[in-house]
Amino acid sequence: MVTTRFAPSPNGLLHWGHAYSAIVAHDLAQAAGGRFLLRIEDIDGPRSRPELADEFRRDLEWLGLEWDEVLPQSARLASYQHAAEQLAAMGLLYPCTCTRKDIEAAGARPGPEGLVYPGTCKGKSVDPSLPAAMRLDVVKALTITGALTWDDNLAGAQAADPLTLGDVVLVRKDLPASYHLAATLDDAADGVTLVTRGQDLFPATHVHRLLQALLRLPVPRWHHHALLLDEAGQKLAKRRGSKALADHRKAGENGTQWADRLRMDQWPCGISLGST
Ligand code: GLU
C-alpha cells in the first residue's frame, strides 16, 4: 500500500511551505488509495517545543487533511541506539569532538547543507573528557554496499552520492540520533513507501539510501517537491517573517479553501513555487 508521511519538527509554527508539503503527501497517498501518516520529529533537543504538535494537528485539520498519527521520535530512542550499535559493530562509526568552529577553522569545503566535515577526527583517538558525536565513515560504508541507486518521482533515477555530505553525524553529542539516522529508521518502521518532502532535503536522501543498504531496510521511492519561496526568492521561514498557518486559522480564514488553491498552484500573496 502506498504510504506517505508528513514529518514536521516542532521547532516553530507551520507556514505555507509546510501546508504545501503536507497536501502533496496527503494527496499522493489518497490518489493511490493509500495511507498518509503524521510523525512528529521532536528530538531536536532544546529547540523542540512539544506543545506545538497540537497546533500542527489543528493546522492539518483546518486544511481538511486526514491522517494516521504514528509515534513521535522521542518514543523511538531505543531503536536509534540499536541501529547505531549495529553500525558501530561494523566499524563504520567514529567519535568526533569537533565543534562548529573547529570545522570552520579546518578549512572545510561548502556543501549542499553547509560545511562538509573534513574528517579531522577520523582514525584519531579523541579526548574522552570531551563530548563526542559519532560520524559515519562514508568511504568505508561504500566499500560494503557498493554503488547504490534510488528513484525520485520527479527527478527520476539517481546514482546515490552520499559523499556529497561527507561523514555525517549519526549520533549527536546530545541525542542518540541525528535527523539522518532517525528519519531513515522511522520511515522504515512506519512502512513509508513514498518519502515525500521538499527539494531542500534531496542531498540528504543520498545518505539515507546508504543507511538503508547498511541496515538492510526496505527502499522506498522519493518525491522531492519544489519549495515555496518568499518575495526574496528564498525558502519560506518563520524567522524571515513568513506568516504561520495558525495566524490564518485563528483569523477565521477558510483552510480547506486555501488547500484547494494550493492544489491549483494559486499561491498566497508574495509566495511562488521554486523550479523543480
Ligand atoms: N522534520 C523535517 C523538517 O521539519 C522533515 C524531515 C523529512 O521530511 O524527512 O524539516
mmCIF file of C-alpha atoms and ligand atoms in Angstrom:
data_model
loop_
_atom_site.group_PDB
_atom_site.id
_atom_site.type_symbol
_atom_site.label_atom_id
_atom_site.label_comp_id
_atom_site.label_asym_id
_atom_site.label_seq_id
_atom_site.Cartn_x
_atom_site.Cartn_y
_atom_site.Cartn_z
ATOM 1 C CA MET A 1 0.000 0.000 0.000
ATOM 2 C CA VAL A 2 1.316 3.449 -0.891
ATOM 3 C CA THR A 3 2.218 5.151 2.384
ATOM 4 C CA THR A 4 3.379 8.750 2.611
ATOM 5 C CA ARG A 5 4.107 10.933 5.589
ATOM 6 C CA PHE A 6 4.428 14.488 6.792
ATOM 7 C CA ALA A 7 7.139 14.761 9.426
ATOM 8 C CA PRO A 8 7.319 18.251 10.908
ATOM 9 C CA SER A 9 9.715 19.249 13.669
ATOM 10 C CA PRO A 10 8.073 21.245 16.456
ATOM 11 C CA ASN A 11 10.715 23.985 16.367
ATOM 12 C CA GLY A 12 8.316 26.661 15.212
ATOM 13 C CA LEU A 13 4.803 27.038 13.850
ATOM 14 C CA LEU A 14 3.940 25.652 10.413
ATOM 15 C CA HIS A 15 3.813 28.019 7.421
ATOM 16 C CA TRP A 16 2.582 27.716 3.830
ATOM 17 C CA GLY A 17 5.620 25.643 2.851
ATOM 18 C CA HIS A 18 4.615 23.011 5.378
ATOM 19 C CA ALA A 19 0.993 23.170 4.252
ATOM 20 C CA TYR A 20 2.064 22.528 0.668
ATOM 21 C CA SER A 21 4.281 19.626 1.711
ATOM 22 C CA ALA A 22 1.520 18.047 3.783
ATOM 23 C CA ILE A 23 -1.025 18.448 0.976
ATOM 24 C CA VAL A 24 1.318 16.885 -1.595
ATOM 25 C CA ALA A 25 1.979 13.894 0.675
ATOM 26 C CA HIS A 26 -1.688 13.555 1.613
ATOM 27 C CA ASP A 27 -2.928 13.741 -1.979
ATOM 28 C CA LEU A 28 -0.355 11.282 -3.312
ATOM 29 C CA ALA A 29 -1.500 8.733 -0.751
ATOM 30 C CA GLN A 30 -5.164 9.462 -1.356
ATOM 31 C CA ALA A 31 -4.835 9.151 -5.146
ATOM 32 C CA ALA A 32 -3.334 5.683 -4.667
ATOM 33 C CA GLY A 33 -5.867 4.593 -2.043
ATOM 34 C CA GLY A 34 -3.004 4.536 0.462
ATOM 35 C CA ARG A 35 -2.159 5.923 3.887
ATOM 36 C CA PHE A 36 -0.974 9.352 4.935
ATOM 37 C CA LEU A 37 0.940 9.492 8.209
ATOM 38 C CA LEU A 38 1.842 12.281 10.593
ATOM 39 C CA ARG A 39 5.078 11.869 12.532
ATOM 40 C CA ILE A 40 6.272 14.499 14.956
ATOM 41 C CA GLU A 41 10.069 14.781 14.748
ATOM 42 C CA ASP A 42 10.559 16.024 18.261
ATOM 43 C CA ILE A 43 14.121 15.143 19.188
ATOM 44 C CA ASP A 44 15.812 18.363 18.254
ATOM 45 C CA GLY A 45 16.801 18.901 21.881
ATOM 46 C CA PRO A 46 16.439 22.420 23.215
ATOM 47 C CA ARG A 47 14.816 23.743 20.032
ATOM 48 C CA SER A 48 11.939 21.284 20.302
ATOM 49 C CA ARG A 49 8.657 22.594 21.733
ATOM 50 C CA PRO A 50 6.380 19.547 22.031
ATOM 51 C CA GLU A 51 3.337 21.740 22.739
ATOM 52 C CA LEU A 52 3.477 22.863 19.104
ATOM 53 C CA ALA A 53 2.418 19.396 17.950
ATOM 54 C CA ASP A 54 -1.153 20.239 18.941
ATOM 55 C CA GLU A 55 -1.033 23.382 16.832
ATOM 56 C CA PHE A 56 0.210 21.252 13.913
ATOM 57 C CA ARG A 57 -2.727 18.876 14.272
ATOM 58 C CA ARG A 58 -5.143 21.802 14.303
ATOM 59 C CA ASP A 59 -3.469 23.235 11.199
ATOM 60 C CA LEU A 60 -3.786 19.964 9.292
ATOM 61 C CA GLU A 61 -7.400 19.630 10.334
ATOM 62 C CA TRP A 62 -8.010 23.232 9.242
ATOM 63 C CA LEU A 63 -6.571 22.353 5.820
ATOM 64 C CA GLY A 64 -9.072 19.499 5.604
ATOM 65 C CA LEU A 65 -6.494 16.705 5.724
ATOM 66 C CA GLU A 66 -6.957 13.338 7.410
ATOM 67 C CA TRP A 67 -4.051 11.311 8.700
ATOM 68 C CA ASP A 68 -2.934 8.447 10.903
ATOM 69 C CA GLU A 69 -0.508 9.557 13.539
ATOM 70 C CA VAL A 70 2.492 7.363 14.304
ATOM 71 C CA LEU A 71 4.907 7.522 17.228
ATOM 72 C CA PRO A 72 6.905 10.696 17.715
ATOM 73 C CA GLN A 73 10.684 10.369 17.565
ATOM 74 C CA SER A 74 11.043 10.832 21.307
ATOM 75 C CA ALA A 75 9.327 7.441 21.753
ATOM 76 C CA ARG A 76 11.795 5.652 19.488
ATOM 77 C CA LEU A 77 15.163 6.406 21.033
ATOM 78 C CA ALA A 78 15.923 2.736 21.751
ATOM 79 C CA SER A 79 15.637 1.839 18.057
ATOM 80 C CA TYR A 80 18.109 4.599 17.142
ATOM 81 C CA GLN A 81 20.549 3.372 19.723
ATOM 82 C CA HIS A 82 20.208 -0.191 18.498
ATOM 83 C CA ALA A 83 20.941 0.810 14.888
ATOM 84 C CA ALA A 84 23.907 2.929 15.947
ATOM 85 C CA GLU A 85 25.303 -0.080 17.804
ATOM 86 C CA GLN A 86 24.914 -2.200 14.678
ATOM 87 C CA LEU A 87 26.814 0.352 12.594
ATOM 88 C CA ALA A 88 29.465 0.685 15.288
ATOM 89 C CA ALA A 89 29.884 -3.103 15.349
ATOM 90 C CA MET A 90 30.507 -2.936 11.593
ATOM 91 C CA GLY A 91 33.334 -0.471 12.306
ATOM 92 C CA LEU A 92 31.557 2.327 10.456
ATOM 93 C CA LEU A 93 31.260 4.973 13.178
ATOM 94 C CA TYR A 94 33.973 7.129 14.682
ATOM 95 C CA PRO A 95 33.810 9.644 17.522
ATOM 96 C CA CYS A 96 34.214 13.301 16.693
ATOM 97 C CA THR A 97 34.689 16.060 19.248
ATOM 98 C CA CYS A 98 34.885 18.914 16.723
ATOM 99 C CA THR A 99 32.800 21.997 17.325
ATOM 100 C CA ARG A 100 31.352 24.097 14.520
ATOM 101 C CA LYS A 101 34.291 26.479 14.999
ATOM 102 C CA ASP A 102 36.817 23.628 14.678
ATOM 103 C CA ILE A 103 35.201 22.597 11.399
ATOM 104 C CA GLU A 104 35.361 26.161 10.066
ATOM 105 C CA ALA A 105 38.974 26.500 11.189
ATOM 106 C CA ALA A 106 39.854 23.220 9.415
ATOM 107 C CA GLY A 107 39.012 24.873 6.082
ATOM 108 C CA ALA A 108 36.036 22.638 5.348
ATOM 109 C CA ARG A 109 34.531 22.913 1.844
ATOM 110 C CA PRO A 110 30.989 24.198 1.477
ATOM 111 C CA GLY A 111 28.427 21.521 0.605
ATOM 112 C CA PRO A 112 24.708 21.493 -0.069
ATOM 113 C CA GLU A 113 23.915 21.752 3.662
ATOM 114 C CA GLY A 114 26.720 23.952 4.948
ATOM 115 C CA LEU A 115 30.322 22.953 5.514
ATOM 116 C CA VAL A 116 31.305 19.378 4.737
ATOM 117 C CA TYR A 117 33.170 17.781 7.614
ATOM 118 C CA PRO A 118 36.811 17.366 6.522
ATOM 119 C CA GLY A 119 37.396 14.164 8.521
ATOM 120 C CA THR A 120 39.536 15.763 11.240
ATOM 121 C CA CYS A 121 38.820 13.090 13.898
ATOM 122 C CA LYS A 122 38.778 10.099 11.552
ATOM 123 C CA GLY A 123 41.351 7.499 12.569
ATOM 124 C CA LYS A 124 42.413 9.503 15.646
ATOM 125 C CA SER A 125 41.818 8.845 19.309
ATOM 126 C CA VAL A 126 39.778 11.668 20.766
ATOM 127 C CA ASP A 127 39.923 13.229 24.220
ATOM 128 C CA PRO A 128 37.450 11.100 26.233
ATOM 129 C CA SER A 129 36.634 14.031 28.530
ATOM 130 C CA LEU A 130 35.065 15.946 25.631
ATOM 131 C CA PRO A 131 31.512 15.308 24.376
ATOM 132 C CA ALA A 132 31.665 13.323 21.146
ATOM 133 C CA ALA A 133 29.292 12.813 18.247
ATOM 134 C CA MET A 134 29.514 9.645 16.143
ATOM 135 C CA ARG A 135 30.125 10.115 12.430
ATOM 136 C CA LEU A 136 29.617 7.660 9.596
ATOM 137 C CA ASP A 137 32.763 6.693 7.712
ATOM 138 C CA VAL A 138 31.116 7.049 4.312
ATOM 139 C CA VAL A 139 34.063 5.820 2.233
ATOM 140 C CA LYS A 140 34.253 2.632 4.281
ATOM 141 C CA ALA A 141 30.465 2.213 4.213
ATOM 142 C CA LEU A 142 30.507 2.381 0.412
ATOM 143 C CA THR A 143 33.075 -0.395 0.254
ATOM 144 C CA ILE A 144 30.452 -2.596 1.950
ATOM 145 C CA THR A 145 27.407 -1.539 -0.051
ATOM 146 C CA GLY A 146 28.945 -0.806 -3.452
ATOM 147 C CA ALA A 147 27.197 1.658 -5.765
ATOM 148 C CA LEU A 148 23.569 2.418 -4.926
ATOM 149 C CA THR A 149 20.691 3.985 -6.786
ATOM 150 C CA TRP A 150 17.340 5.459 -5.815
ATOM 151 C CA ASP A 151 14.265 6.752 -7.582
ATOM 152 C CA ASP A 152 12.572 10.101 -7.323
ATOM 153 C CA ASN A 153 9.100 10.598 -8.805
ATOM 154 C CA LEU A 154 10.083 13.963 -10.249
ATOM 155 C CA ALA A 155 13.854 13.826 -10.748
ATOM 156 C CA GLY A 156 13.986 10.214 -11.973
ATOM 157 C CA ALA A 157 16.667 7.593 -11.313
ATOM 158 C CA GLN A 158 19.574 8.779 -9.178
ATOM 159 C CA ALA A 159 23.026 7.377 -8.514
ATOM 160 C CA ALA A 160 23.470 7.689 -4.746
ATOM 161 C CA ASP A 161 26.264 10.107 -3.899
ATOM 162 C CA PRO A 162 26.482 10.130 -0.101
ATOM 163 C CA LEU A 163 29.988 11.630 -0.240
ATOM 164 C CA THR A 164 28.371 14.917 -1.149
ATOM 165 C CA LEU A 165 27.535 15.469 2.536
ATOM 166 C CA GLY A 166 30.778 13.949 3.839
ATOM 167 C CA ASP A 167 30.961 11.917 7.052
ATOM 168 C CA VAL A 168 27.608 12.960 8.502
ATOM 169 C CA VAL A 169 26.796 12.794 12.209
ATOM 170 C CA LEU A 170 24.557 9.825 13.035
ATOM 171 C CA VAL A 171 24.651 10.105 16.827
ATOM 172 C CA ARG A 172 24.645 13.639 18.131
ATOM 173 C CA LYS A 173 26.574 14.827 21.147
ATOM 174 C CA ASP A 174 23.300 15.424 22.987
ATOM 175 C CA LEU A 175 20.991 12.814 21.408
ATOM 176 C CA PRO A 176 21.042 9.127 20.405
ATOM 177 C CA ALA A 177 20.402 10.025 16.750
ATOM 178 C CA SER A 178 20.759 12.725 14.153
ATOM 179 C CA TYR A 179 17.998 13.584 11.700
ATOM 180 C CA HIS A 180 19.554 11.257 9.090
ATOM 181 C CA LEU A 181 19.521 8.166 11.276
ATOM 182 C CA ALA A 182 16.180 8.857 12.945
ATOM 183 C CA ALA A 183 14.234 9.709 9.777
ATOM 184 C CA THR A 184 15.615 6.708 7.877
ATOM 185 C CA LEU A 185 14.734 4.276 10.655
ATOM 186 C CA ASP A 186 11.328 5.821 11.235
ATOM 187 C CA ASP A 187 10.316 5.705 7.586
ATOM 188 C CA ALA A 188 11.197 2.013 7.523
ATOM 189 C CA ALA A 189 9.410 1.300 10.819
ATOM 190 C CA ASP A 190 6.322 3.196 9.669
ATOM 191 C CA GLY A 191 6.167 1.335 6.346
ATOM 192 C CA VAL A 192 6.585 4.514 4.309
ATOM 193 C CA THR A 193 6.797 3.579 0.633
ATOM 194 C CA LEU A 194 6.946 7.107 -0.803
ATOM 195 C CA VAL A 195 9.029 9.627 1.121
ATOM 196 C CA THR A 196 7.546 12.997 0.252
ATOM 197 C CA ARG A 197 9.415 16.131 1.262
ATOM 198 C CA GLY A 198 10.915 19.357 -0.038
ATOM 199 C CA GLN A 199 13.763 19.561 -2.507
ATOM 200 C CA ASP A 200 15.975 21.050 0.197
ATOM 201 C CA LEU A 201 16.306 17.519 1.596
ATOM 202 C CA PHE A 202 17.309 15.983 -1.744
ATOM 203 C CA PRO A 203 21.030 15.736 -0.792
ATOM 204 C CA ALA A 204 20.110 14.007 2.487
ATOM 205 C CA THR A 205 18.481 11.184 0.539
ATOM 206 C CA HIS A 206 21.879 10.027 -0.745
ATOM 207 C CA VAL A 207 22.847 9.367 2.873
ATOM 208 C CA HIS A 208 19.504 7.795 3.737
ATOM 209 C CA ARG A 209 19.860 5.378 0.828
ATOM 210 C CA LEU A 210 23.279 4.363 2.149
ATOM 211 C CA LEU A 211 21.877 3.801 5.651
ATOM 212 C CA GLN A 212 19.085 1.654 4.227
ATOM 213 C CA ALA A 213 21.628 -0.552 2.495
ATOM 214 C CA LEU A 214 23.814 -0.842 5.610
ATOM 215 C CA LEU A 215 20.894 -1.597 7.935
ATOM 216 C CA ARG A 216 19.034 -3.778 5.407
ATOM 217 C CA LEU A 217 15.935 -1.616 5.447
ATOM 218 C CA PRO A 218 13.311 -1.581 2.709
ATOM 219 C CA VAL A 219 13.945 1.014 -0.002
ATOM 220 C CA PRO A 220 11.069 3.415 -0.678
ATOM 221 C CA ARG A 221 10.619 5.807 -3.592
ATOM 222 C CA TRP A 222 11.013 9.527 -3.046
ATOM 223 C CA HIS A 223 9.091 12.570 -4.157
ATOM 224 C CA HIS A 224 11.074 15.764 -3.552
ATOM 225 C CA HIS A 225 8.723 18.586 -4.392
ATOM 226 C CA ALA A 226 9.705 22.151 -5.261
ATOM 227 C CA LEU A 227 9.744 24.632 -2.391
ATOM 228 C CA LEU A 228 7.526 27.615 -1.862
ATOM 229 C CA LEU A 229 9.588 30.801 -1.978
ATOM 230 C CA ASP A 230 9.074 34.229 -0.450
ATOM 231 C CA GLU A 231 9.316 37.560 -2.271
ATOM 232 C CA ALA A 232 13.105 37.484 -1.988
ATOM 233 C CA GLY A 233 13.116 34.084 -3.726
ATOM 234 C CA GLN A 234 14.136 32.342 -0.508
ATOM 235 C CA LYS A 235 12.651 29.282 1.116
ATOM 236 C CA LEU A 236 9.821 30.301 3.464
ATOM 237 C CA ALA A 237 10.927 30.594 7.065
ATOM 238 C CA LYS A 238 9.259 31.816 10.180
ATOM 239 C CA ARG A 239 12.380 33.817 11.050
ATOM 240 C CA ARG A 240 12.159 35.710 7.747
ATOM 241 C CA GLY A 241 8.616 36.755 8.550
ATOM 242 C CA SER A 242 6.573 34.042 6.818
ATOM 243 C CA LYS A 243 3.170 34.087 8.463
ATOM 244 C CA ALA A 244 2.145 30.999 10.416
ATOM 245 C CA LEU A 245 -0.812 28.865 9.326
ATOM 246 C CA ALA A 246 -2.088 29.242 12.888
ATOM 247 C CA ASP A 247 -2.429 33.010 12.321
ATOM 248 C CA HIS A 248 -4.617 32.457 9.253
ATOM 249 C CA ARG A 249 -6.569 29.784 11.088
ATOM 250 C CA LYS A 250 -7.152 31.923 14.161
ATOM 251 C CA ALA A 251 -8.205 34.830 11.941
ATOM 252 C CA GLY A 252 -11.118 32.643 10.812
ATOM 253 C CA GLU A 253 -9.918 32.094 7.227
ATOM 254 C CA ASN A 254 -11.151 29.015 5.390
ATOM 255 C CA GLY A 255 -8.386 26.393 5.445
ATOM 256 C CA THR A 256 -9.914 23.903 3.020
ATOM 257 C CA GLN A 257 -10.332 26.706 0.502
ATOM 258 C CA TRP A 258 -6.688 27.634 0.969
ATOM 259 C CA ALA A 259 -5.706 23.979 0.489
ATOM 260 C CA ASP A 260 -7.657 23.820 -2.773
ATOM 261 C CA ARG A 261 -5.945 26.973 -4.020
ATOM 262 C CA LEU A 262 -2.527 25.487 -3.272
ATOM 263 C CA ARG A 263 -3.579 22.384 -5.202
ATOM 264 C CA MET A 264 -4.287 24.629 -8.187
ATOM 265 C CA ASP A 265 -0.923 26.406 -7.880
ATOM 266 C CA GLN A 266 -2.585 29.565 -6.599
ATOM 267 C CA TRP A 267 -0.137 30.850 -4.029
ATOM 268 C CA PRO A 268 -0.766 33.249 -1.163
ATOM 269 C CA CYS A 269 0.353 36.822 -1.797
ATOM 270 C CA GLY A 270 4.133 37.220 -2.189
ATOM 271 C CA ILE A 271 4.723 33.454 -2.475
ATOM 272 C CA SER A 272 5.760 31.443 -5.517
ATOM 273 C CA LEU A 273 6.796 27.879 -6.287
ATOM 274 C CA GLY A 274 10.503 27.377 -6.975
ATOM 275 C CA SER A 275 11.691 25.479 -10.020
ATOM 276 C CA THR A 276 11.700 21.698 -9.993
HETATM 277 N N1 GLU B 1 11.486 17.055 10.216
HETATM 278 C C1 GLU B 1 11.977 17.593 8.989
HETATM 279 C C2 GLU B 1 11.611 19.047 8.882
HETATM 280 O O1 GLU B 1 10.688 19.506 9.561
HETATM 281 C C3 GLU B 1 11.424 16.886 7.769
HETATM 282 C C4 GLU B 1 12.098 15.620 7.574
HETATM 283 C C5 GLU B 1 11.706 14.811 6.375
HETATM 284 O O2 GLU B 1 10.668 15.067 5.755
HETATM 285 O O3 GLU B 1 12.443 13.869 6.097
HETATM 286 O O4 GLU B 1 12.241 19.749 8.114
#
